[in-house]
Coordinates of C-alpha atoms and ligand atoms in Angstrom, one line a residue:
M1 CA 0.1 0.0 -0.1
S2 CA 1.7 3.4 -0.9
L3 CA 0.9 6.9 0.1
P4 CA 0.0 9.4 -2.9
K5 CA 3.2 11.0 -4.5
N6 CA 2.2 14.2 -3.9
F7 CA 1.1 13.5 0.2
L8 CA 2.0 16.5 2.2
W9 CA 4.5 15.5 4.2
G10 CA 4.8 18.6 7.0
A11 CA 5.0 19.6 10.5
S12 CA 3.6 22.1 12.4
T13 CA 4.1 25.1 15.0
S14 CA 2.0 28.3 16.2
A15 CA 3.0 31.8 16.2
Y16 CA 2.4 32.5 20.1
Q17 CA 4.4 29.4 20.9
V18 CA 7.3 29.6 18.8
E19 CA 7.9 33.1 17.2
G20 CA 9.0 35.1 20.2
A21 CA 9.5 38.9 19.3
Y22 CA 5.7 39.4 21.2
N23 CA 6.1 43.3 21.1
E24 CA 8.7 44.0 18.2
D25 CA 8.1 45.6 15.0
G26 CA 4.8 46.8 15.7
K27 CA 3.2 43.7 16.8
G28 CA 0.4 44.3 19.5
L29 CA -0.4 42.4 22.3
S30 CA -2.4 39.2 22.3
V31 CA -4.1 37.5 25.2
Q32 CA -1.1 34.7 25.2
D33 CA 1.2 38.1 26.0
V34 CA -0.6 39.4 28.7
K35 CA -1.6 35.9 30.6
D36 CA -0.1 34.8 34.0
P37 CA 2.2 31.9 32.8
F38 CA 1.2 28.5 35.0
P39 CA 3.7 28.3 37.9
G40 CA 7.2 27.0 36.4
T41 CA 6.8 28.0 33.3
P42 CA 8.0 30.8 31.1
N43 CA 6.1 33.7 29.3
F44 CA 5.8 33.7 25.5
N45 CA 8.0 36.8 24.8
V46 CA 10.7 34.6 23.8
C47 CA 9.7 31.3 22.8
S48 CA 12.2 29.9 20.0
D49 CA 12.9 33.2 18.6
H50 CA 11.6 31.8 15.0
Y51 CA 11.0 35.3 14.4
H52 CA 14.5 36.1 13.9
H53 CA 15.5 32.9 13.1
Y54 CA 13.0 32.1 10.5
K55 CA 15.5 31.7 7.3
E56 CA 17.8 29.6 9.4
D57 CA 14.8 27.2 10.3
V58 CA 13.0 27.0 7.2
A59 CA 16.3 26.1 6.0
L60 CA 16.0 23.0 8.5
F61 CA 12.8 22.2 7.5
A62 CA 14.1 21.9 3.8
E63 CA 16.7 19.5 4.9
M64 CA 14.6 17.7 6.6
G65 CA 12.1 17.4 3.3
L66 CA 9.1 18.7 4.5
K67 CA 6.9 19.2 2.0
A68 CA 4.9 21.4 4.2
Y69 CA 4.8 23.6 6.8
R70 CA 1.9 24.6 8.7
F71 CA 2.0 27.6 10.9
S72 CA 0.0 30.3 12.3
I73 CA -0.2 33.8 11.7
A74 CA -0.2 36.5 15.0
W75 CA -3.6 38.2 14.1
T76 CA -1.6 41.0 16.6
R77 CA 1.0 41.5 13.8
I78 CA -1.2 41.9 11.4
L79 CA -3.5 44.1 13.1
P80 CA -1.9 45.2 16.6
T81 CA -5.4 46.1 17.7
G82 CA -7.5 43.2 16.1
S83 CA -9.3 45.5 13.6
G84 CA -8.4 48.9 12.0
E85 CA -4.8 50.2 11.2
V86 CA -2.6 47.2 9.4
N87 CA 0.9 47.1 10.7
P88 CA 3.0 46.7 7.4
K89 CA 6.3 45.1 9.2
G90 CA 4.1 42.3 10.2
V91 CA 2.3 41.6 6.9
E92 CA 6.2 41.5 5.5
F93 CA 7.3 39.0 7.9
Y94 CA 4.6 36.4 6.7
S95 CA 5.1 37.7 3.2
N96 CA 9.0 36.7 4.1
L97 CA 7.9 33.4 5.4
I98 CA 5.8 32.1 2.7
D99 CA 8.5 33.2 0.3
E100 CA 10.8 31.6 2.6
C101 CA 9.4 28.1 2.3
L102 CA 8.2 28.4 -1.4
K103 CA 11.7 29.0 -2.2
Y104 CA 12.7 25.7 -1.3
G105 CA 9.3 24.0 -2.7
I106 CA 7.8 24.2 1.3
E107 CA 4.0 24.4 0.8
P108 CA 2.8 26.6 3.7
I109 CA -0.2 25.7 5.3
V110 CA -1.7 28.7 7.1
T111 CA -3.3 28.4 10.4
M112 CA -5.7 31.7 10.8
Y113 CA -6.0 32.0 14.7
H114 CA -4.2 29.6 16.8
F115 CA -5.1 30.8 20.6
D116 CA -3.5 34.0 20.5
L117 CA -6.5 36.7 20.7
P118 CA -5.5 40.4 20.0
N119 CA -5.8 41.5 23.9
E120 CA -7.6 44.8 22.4
L121 CA -10.7 42.4 21.3
D122 CA -10.5 40.5 24.7
K123 CA -10.9 43.9 26.5
V124 CA -14.3 44.0 24.8
G125 CA -15.3 40.8 25.9
G126 CA -13.4 38.7 23.4
W127 CA -15.8 36.2 21.6
T128 CA -18.8 36.9 23.8
N129 CA -18.9 40.0 21.7
P130 CA -20.2 39.8 17.6
K131 CA -17.8 42.4 17.0
T132 CA -15.0 39.8 17.4
M133 CA -16.6 37.8 14.6
D134 CA -16.4 41.1 12.3
A135 CA -12.9 41.7 13.3
F136 CA -11.8 37.8 12.2
V137 CA -13.5 38.7 8.8
E138 CA -11.8 41.6 8.5
F139 CA -8.5 40.1 9.3
A140 CA -9.0 37.0 7.0
T141 CA -9.9 39.2 4.2
I142 CA -6.3 41.2 4.7
L143 CA -4.8 37.7 4.6
F144 CA -6.3 36.5 1.5
K145 CA -5.6 39.5 -0.5
E146 CA -2.0 39.9 0.9
Y147 CA -1.0 36.1 0.7
G148 CA -3.8 34.3 -1.1
T149 CA -1.5 34.1 -4.8
R150 CA 0.7 32.3 -3.0
V151 CA -0.9 30.1 -0.1
K152 CA -3.3 27.5 -1.3
Y153 CA -4.0 25.9 2.1
W154 CA -5.9 27.6 4.7
L155 CA -6.6 26.6 8.1
T156 CA -9.5 28.9 10.3
I157 CA -9.4 28.1 13.9
N158 CA -7.2 26.2 15.7
E159 CA -8.9 23.8 17.9
Q160 CA -11.9 25.7 18.7
N161 CA -13.6 22.7 20.5
M162 CA -10.2 22.5 23.3
M163 CA -10.7 26.3 23.8
I164 CA -14.1 25.8 24.7
L165 CA -13.7 22.8 27.2
Y166 CA -10.7 23.6 28.0
G167 CA -10.1 27.7 27.8
P168 CA -8.9 28.5 31.7
I169 CA -6.0 26.4 30.8
I170 CA -5.2 27.4 27.2
G171 CA -5.8 31.0 28.5
T172 CA -8.9 31.8 26.0
T173 CA -11.8 32.6 28.3
K174 CA -12.0 33.9 31.7
P175 CA -13.8 32.6 35.1
G176 CA -17.3 33.9 35.4
Q177 CA -18.1 33.6 31.6
E178 CA -19.1 30.2 31.5
H179 CA -22.8 31.0 30.7
L180 CA -21.7 32.5 27.6
L181 CA -19.5 30.1 26.6
Y182 CA -21.6 28.3 23.9
Q183 CA -22.7 31.9 22.5
S184 CA -19.5 32.6 22.1
N185 CA -18.8 29.4 20.1
H186 CA -21.6 30.4 18.0
Y187 CA -19.9 33.5 17.3
M188 CA -16.5 31.8 16.5
L189 CA -18.6 29.1 14.1
L190 CA -20.7 31.9 12.4
A191 CA -17.0 33.9 12.0
Q192 CA -15.7 30.5 10.5
A193 CA -18.2 29.9 8.2
K194 CA -18.0 33.5 7.0
V195 CA -14.4 32.8 6.2
F196 CA -15.0 29.9 4.3
K197 CA -17.2 31.7 2.0
L198 CA -14.8 34.8 1.8
C199 CA -11.8 32.4 0.8
H200 CA -13.9 31.0 -2.0
D201 CA -15.0 34.2 -3.2
M202 CA -11.7 35.9 -3.1
I203 CA -9.3 32.9 -3.8
P204 CA -11.2 30.3 -5.7
D205 CA -8.5 28.1 -6.5
A206 CA -7.5 27.9 -2.5
K207 CA -8.5 24.9 0.1
I208 CA -9.9 25.9 3.2
G209 CA -10.7 24.0 6.6
P210 CA -11.5 24.0 10.3
A211 CA -9.0 22.4 12.7
P212 CA -10.4 21.1 15.8
N213 CA -9.0 18.4 18.1
I214 CA -10.6 15.1 17.5
S215 CA -11.0 11.7 18.8
V216 CA -13.7 9.4 19.2
N217 CA -13.6 8.0 22.7
Y218 CA -14.3 4.9 24.5
P219 CA -16.7 3.6 27.0
H220 CA -15.3 1.9 29.9
T221 CA -17.2 -1.0 30.4
S222 CA -20.2 -2.0 28.2
K223 CA -22.7 -0.5 31.2
P224 CA -25.2 1.5 29.0
E225 CA -24.7 4.3 31.3
D226 CA -20.7 4.1 30.0
N227 CA -22.1 4.4 26.5
L228 CA -24.6 7.1 27.1
A229 CA -21.6 9.0 28.3
V230 CA -19.5 7.8 25.3
L231 CA -22.5 9.7 23.1
Y232 CA -22.4 12.9 25.1
I233 CA -18.4 13.6 25.1
N234 CA -18.4 12.4 21.2
A235 CA -21.3 15.0 20.2
V236 CA -20.1 17.8 23.2
R237 CA -16.1 17.3 21.9
N238 CA -16.2 16.6 17.9
W239 CA -19.6 16.1 16.1
L240 CA -20.7 20.0 17.5
Y241 CA -18.0 21.7 15.9
L242 CA -17.5 19.2 12.5
D243 CA -21.4 19.0 12.2
I244 CA -21.7 22.9 11.7
A245 CA -18.2 23.4 10.0
V246 CA -19.4 20.8 7.2
W247 CA -23.4 20.5 6.9
G248 CA -24.1 24.1 9.0
K249 CA -26.5 22.0 11.4
Y250 CA -26.3 22.1 15.1
N251 CA -25.8 18.6 16.5
P252 CA -28.9 17.6 18.3
I253 CA -27.3 15.9 21.1
A254 CA -24.7 18.6 21.8
L255 CA -28.0 21.0 21.8
D256 CA -29.5 18.4 24.7
Y257 CA -26.1 18.6 26.5
M258 CA -26.1 22.7 26.6
H259 CA -29.7 22.8 27.2
K260 CA -29.8 20.6 30.1
K261 CA -26.6 22.4 30.9
G262 CA -28.6 25.9 31.0
F263 CA -26.2 27.3 28.3
K264 CA -27.7 30.2 26.6
L265 CA -27.8 29.9 23.1
D266 CA -29.4 32.5 21.1
V267 CA -29.2 31.8 17.2
S268 CA -31.4 33.3 14.5
D269 CA -32.5 31.9 11.0
E270 CA -30.4 34.5 9.3
E271 CA -27.5 32.8 11.2
M272 CA -28.3 29.4 10.3
E273 CA -28.5 30.2 6.6
I274 CA -24.6 31.6 7.0
L275 CA -23.7 28.6 8.8
K276 CA -25.1 26.6 5.8
A277 CA -23.3 28.8 3.3
G278 CA -19.7 28.4 4.5
K279 CA -18.2 25.2 3.1
P280 CA -14.9 23.6 4.3
D281 CA -13.0 22.1 1.3
F282 CA -11.2 19.4 3.6
I283 CA -11.0 18.6 7.7
A284 CA -7.7 19.3 9.2
F285 CA -7.9 18.0 12.6
N286 CA -5.4 17.6 15.5
Y287 CA -4.9 14.0 17.0
Y288 CA -2.6 13.3 20.2
S289 CA -5.0 10.8 22.1
T290 CA -8.4 9.3 22.9
A291 CA -10.2 9.1 26.2
T292 CA -12.5 6.6 27.9
F293 CA -15.8 7.4 30.0
E294 CA -17.9 5.6 32.6
G295 CA -21.5 7.6 33.4
P296 CA -21.9 10.0 35.8
S297 CA -23.1 9.0 39.5
A298 CA -22.6 10.3 42.5
D299 CA -19.6 8.5 43.6
V300 CA -17.5 9.2 40.3
K301 CA -15.3 12.3 40.7
P302 CA -13.2 14.0 37.9
N303 CA -9.8 11.7 37.8
P304 CA -7.0 14.2 37.7
E305 CA -5.1 11.3 36.3
A306 CA -7.3 11.3 33.1
D307 CA -7.8 14.9 33.1
Q308 CA -4.9 15.6 30.8
Q309 CA -5.6 17.5 27.4
I310 CA -8.2 14.9 25.9
G311 CA -9.4 13.5 29.2
L312 CA -12.6 15.3 30.4
S313 CA -15.3 15.2 33.0
D314 CA -18.3 16.8 33.5
E315 CA -20.7 15.6 36.6
A316 CA -23.9 15.2 35.2
F317 CA -22.8 13.6 32.1
Y318 CA -19.5 11.8 31.8
A319 CA -16.2 11.0 33.5
G320 CA -12.9 10.4 32.2
V321 CA -11.1 7.7 33.5
K322 CA -7.8 5.6 32.8
N323 CA -8.0 3.4 29.8
E324 CA -5.8 0.5 31.5
F325 CA -5.0 -0.6 27.9
L326 CA -3.0 2.2 27.0
P327 CA 0.5 3.6 27.5
F328 CA 1.3 7.1 28.9
T329 CA 3.9 9.7 28.0
D330 CA 6.1 11.5 30.1
F331 CA 3.4 14.1 30.6
G332 CA 0.8 11.5 31.5
W333 CA -0.8 11.4 27.9
Q334 CA -2.2 8.2 26.8
I335 CA -0.9 7.0 23.4
D336 CA -3.3 5.1 21.3
P337 CA -1.9 4.6 17.3
L338 CA -5.0 2.6 17.0
G339 CA -7.5 5.1 18.1
F340 CA -6.1 7.7 15.5
R341 CA -7.1 4.8 12.7
T342 CA -10.7 4.7 14.3
T343 CA -10.9 8.3 14.8
M344 CA -10.1 9.1 11.0
M345 CA -12.7 6.3 9.9
E346 CA -15.2 7.5 11.7
M347 CA -14.8 11.3 10.2
Y348 CA -14.6 10.1 7.0
A349 CA -17.9 8.0 6.9
R350 CA -19.6 11.0 8.5
Y351 CA -18.5 13.7 6.3
H352 CA -16.8 12.5 3.0
L353 CA -14.1 15.0 3.3
P354 CA -10.6 14.9 2.4
L355 CA -8.6 14.7 6.2
L356 CA -5.4 16.4 7.0
I357 CA -3.3 15.9 10.2
T358 CA -2.2 19.1 11.1
E359 CA -1.2 18.0 14.8
N360 CA 0.1 14.7 16.4
G361 CA 3.1 14.1 18.2
L362 CA 4.8 13.0 21.6
G363 CA 5.9 15.9 24.1
A364 CA 8.8 14.2 26.4
Y365 CA 11.9 15.3 28.3
D366 CA 14.9 15.1 25.7
R367 CA 18.3 15.3 26.7
V368 CA 21.4 16.4 24.8
E369 CA 24.4 13.8 24.9
E370 CA 28.0 15.1 25.7
D371 CA 28.3 14.4 21.9
G372 CA 25.6 16.5 21.2
S373 CA 23.4 13.6 20.0
I374 CA 19.9 13.8 20.9
N375 CA 18.5 10.2 20.8
D376 CA 14.7 10.9 20.9
D377 CA 13.6 7.0 19.9
Y378 CA 10.7 7.2 21.9
R379 CA 9.2 10.0 19.7
I380 CA 10.3 8.0 16.7
D381 CA 8.6 5.1 17.9
Y382 CA 5.2 7.2 18.8
L383 CA 5.2 8.6 15.0
K384 CA 6.1 5.6 13.5
Q385 CA 3.1 3.8 15.1
H386 CA 0.6 7.0 13.9
I387 CA 2.0 6.5 10.6
T388 CA 1.3 3.0 10.4
E389 CA -2.1 3.5 11.3
L390 CA -2.3 6.6 8.8
K391 CA -1.0 3.9 6.1
H392 CA -3.8 1.3 7.4
T393 CA -6.4 4.1 7.1
V394 CA -5.5 5.1 3.8
E395 CA -5.9 1.5 2.6
A396 CA -9.1 1.4 3.9
G397 CA -10.3 3.9 1.3
V398 CA -10.2 7.3 3.8
D399 CA -8.9 10.2 1.4
V400 CA -5.8 11.7 3.8
I401 CA -3.9 14.5 2.0
G402 CA -1.3 15.1 4.5
Y403 CA 0.3 14.6 7.7
C404 CA 1.9 17.4 9.7
P405 CA 3.3 16.2 13.2
W406 CA 3.5 19.0 16.2
S407 CA 5.9 20.2 16.2
A408 CA 8.6 21.0 13.5
I409 CA 10.7 22.5 15.8
D410 CA 10.7 22.6 19.6
L411 CA 8.4 25.4 20.9
I412 CA 6.8 26.2 24.4
S413 CA 3.8 23.7 25.6
T414 CA 0.5 25.8 26.0
H415 CA 0.9 25.2 29.7
Q416 CA 3.5 22.9 30.2
G417 CA 6.4 25.1 29.5
F418 CA 9.4 24.4 27.4
E419 CA 10.6 21.1 29.2
K420 CA 8.2 19.6 27.3
R421 CA 9.4 19.4 23.9
Y422 CA 7.9 17.8 20.7
G423 CA 10.2 19.1 17.7
F424 CA 12.5 17.4 15.5
I425 CA 14.8 20.1 15.9
Y426 CA 16.5 21.2 19.4
V427 CA 16.2 24.9 20.4
N428 CA 19.0 24.9 23.0
R429 CA 17.1 26.9 26.2
D430 CA 15.1 25.8 29.0
N431 CA 12.3 27.1 31.3
D432 CA 14.5 30.1 33.1
D433 CA 17.6 30.2 30.9
L434 CA 17.3 31.7 27.0
K435 CA 21.1 30.1 26.7
D436 CA 21.7 30.6 22.7
L437 CA 19.1 29.2 21.3
S438 CA 20.6 27.6 18.8
R439 CA 19.5 24.7 16.9
M440 CA 20.2 20.9 16.6
K441 CA 19.0 18.0 15.0
K442 CA 17.4 15.7 16.9
K443 CA 17.7 11.8 16.2
S444 CA 13.8 12.0 15.2
F445 CA 15.1 14.9 12.5
F446 CA 17.1 12.3 10.4
W447 CA 14.2 9.3 10.7
Y448 CA 11.6 11.8 9.2
K449 CA 13.9 13.2 6.6
E450 CA 14.4 9.4 5.5
L451 CA 10.8 8.6 5.8
I452 CA 9.5 11.7 3.6
E453 CA 12.4 10.3 0.9
E454 CA 11.1 7.2 0.9
N455 CA 7.2 7.9 1.1
A456 CA 7.0 5.8 4.0
E457 CA 6.6 2.6 2.0
S458 CA 8.9 0.9 4.7
L459 CA 5.9 1.1 7.3
Ligands
BG6_501 C1 -2.5 21.3 20.7 C2 -2.5 22.8 20.5 O1 -3.8 21.6 21.6 O2 -2.0 20.4 21.6 C3 -1.0 23.1 20.6 O3 -3.1 22.7 19.1 C4 -0.1 22.1 22.0 O4 -0.8 24.4 20.0 C5 -0.3 21.1 21.6 O5 1.0 23.2 21.8 C6 0.2 20.3 22.4 O6 -0.5 20.6 23.9 P1 0.7 21.3 25.3 O7 -0.4 21.3 26.2 O8 1.5 20.0 25.4 O9 1.5 22.1 24.4

């Protein structure tokens, strides 16, 4: 079984986690720049300093053989206050980055918004305010105009579902706004639908898709209550977002959840028409792990061990539990390559759209040996297992157009600092000391290069 010759072998980053230069060249502040970092983790001011090292970094990506680089554009570099005045230096930076990729034949895959809402918009309510929706459309119009002839793959919003379910951890929602959560979600979905349409109108030969984090989940036992819990979590975590993105329809199970939880949702007929009119060309998605759930009961408490990025608990509906059949990463995330296959097959059977994997990877403590080598065999092993399942998925008839693991280069984790590394390229800094920020190729760099060269035929 072979993958298509034009398969987009890539790797990913996001602006606020990799760029640094948080206040340089006219950039405005985002919610990530002003939040209090988690204890023991650094702020996002310097990150991997990709802003100043982008030429060196893209040259390394080219050496690794990448066919695609998925990065995000910091909204506040283009529009420092979120809307209104455009910052020419910010426009120029991404223009240069895109050109640098194209110089090496690397396809730029651009995420428009990756967790870094402009702080000025946040001050007036963020996504609870429908004006943010207009600002996003304004931002998108600038991006399509500036880069539309060069960028053919666009992603609207990274992990909207995680921003809703994990907002306080990611730094995208504020305590006390829970009752407005699903109304904000609705505005984001509307903004996305408008931008799908705008993209097709302005750059008809480009493709655009959503980029949620999707994984199908398991019932802990065959107890009917556990199965019901999984029905709810799959709807609330996955299908709510994709049903609207693809079909323009609210998922009824998710609506029932919102209703029972007392979440306010004000939706007009006209808005439903907008949601229906915006269509994606593909589904981009991030996958790290599945999670396992049991039904709610008086004695079920949220399980901190399962309560990582993917494990969720909601006392009235589902409780995340540990899956005893799966191993854990250093940071407590369960590893489930077969779940990757199940997730893709289920998504494809539901929506019949091409799939693009925009994140998948292993966060680990990497060690530089005395000879300068970084022997991240655990990462190679993780990726190998997932790519093997990807091949099985394609063999089963699923249209997968590319694979962009997280991350192209080391960067700062959303809430677990710099020591949780994902990259193929090591960045010489740690949580407290910026050191020289020099780049070093990990063992996985050489492994991925070979894999791309042989189009994963050996797996
Ligand atoms: C995804 C995000 O949630 O997972 C990335 O899109 C993030 O921004 C990645 O970095 C890994 O999560 P974490 O918490 O380990 O950084």
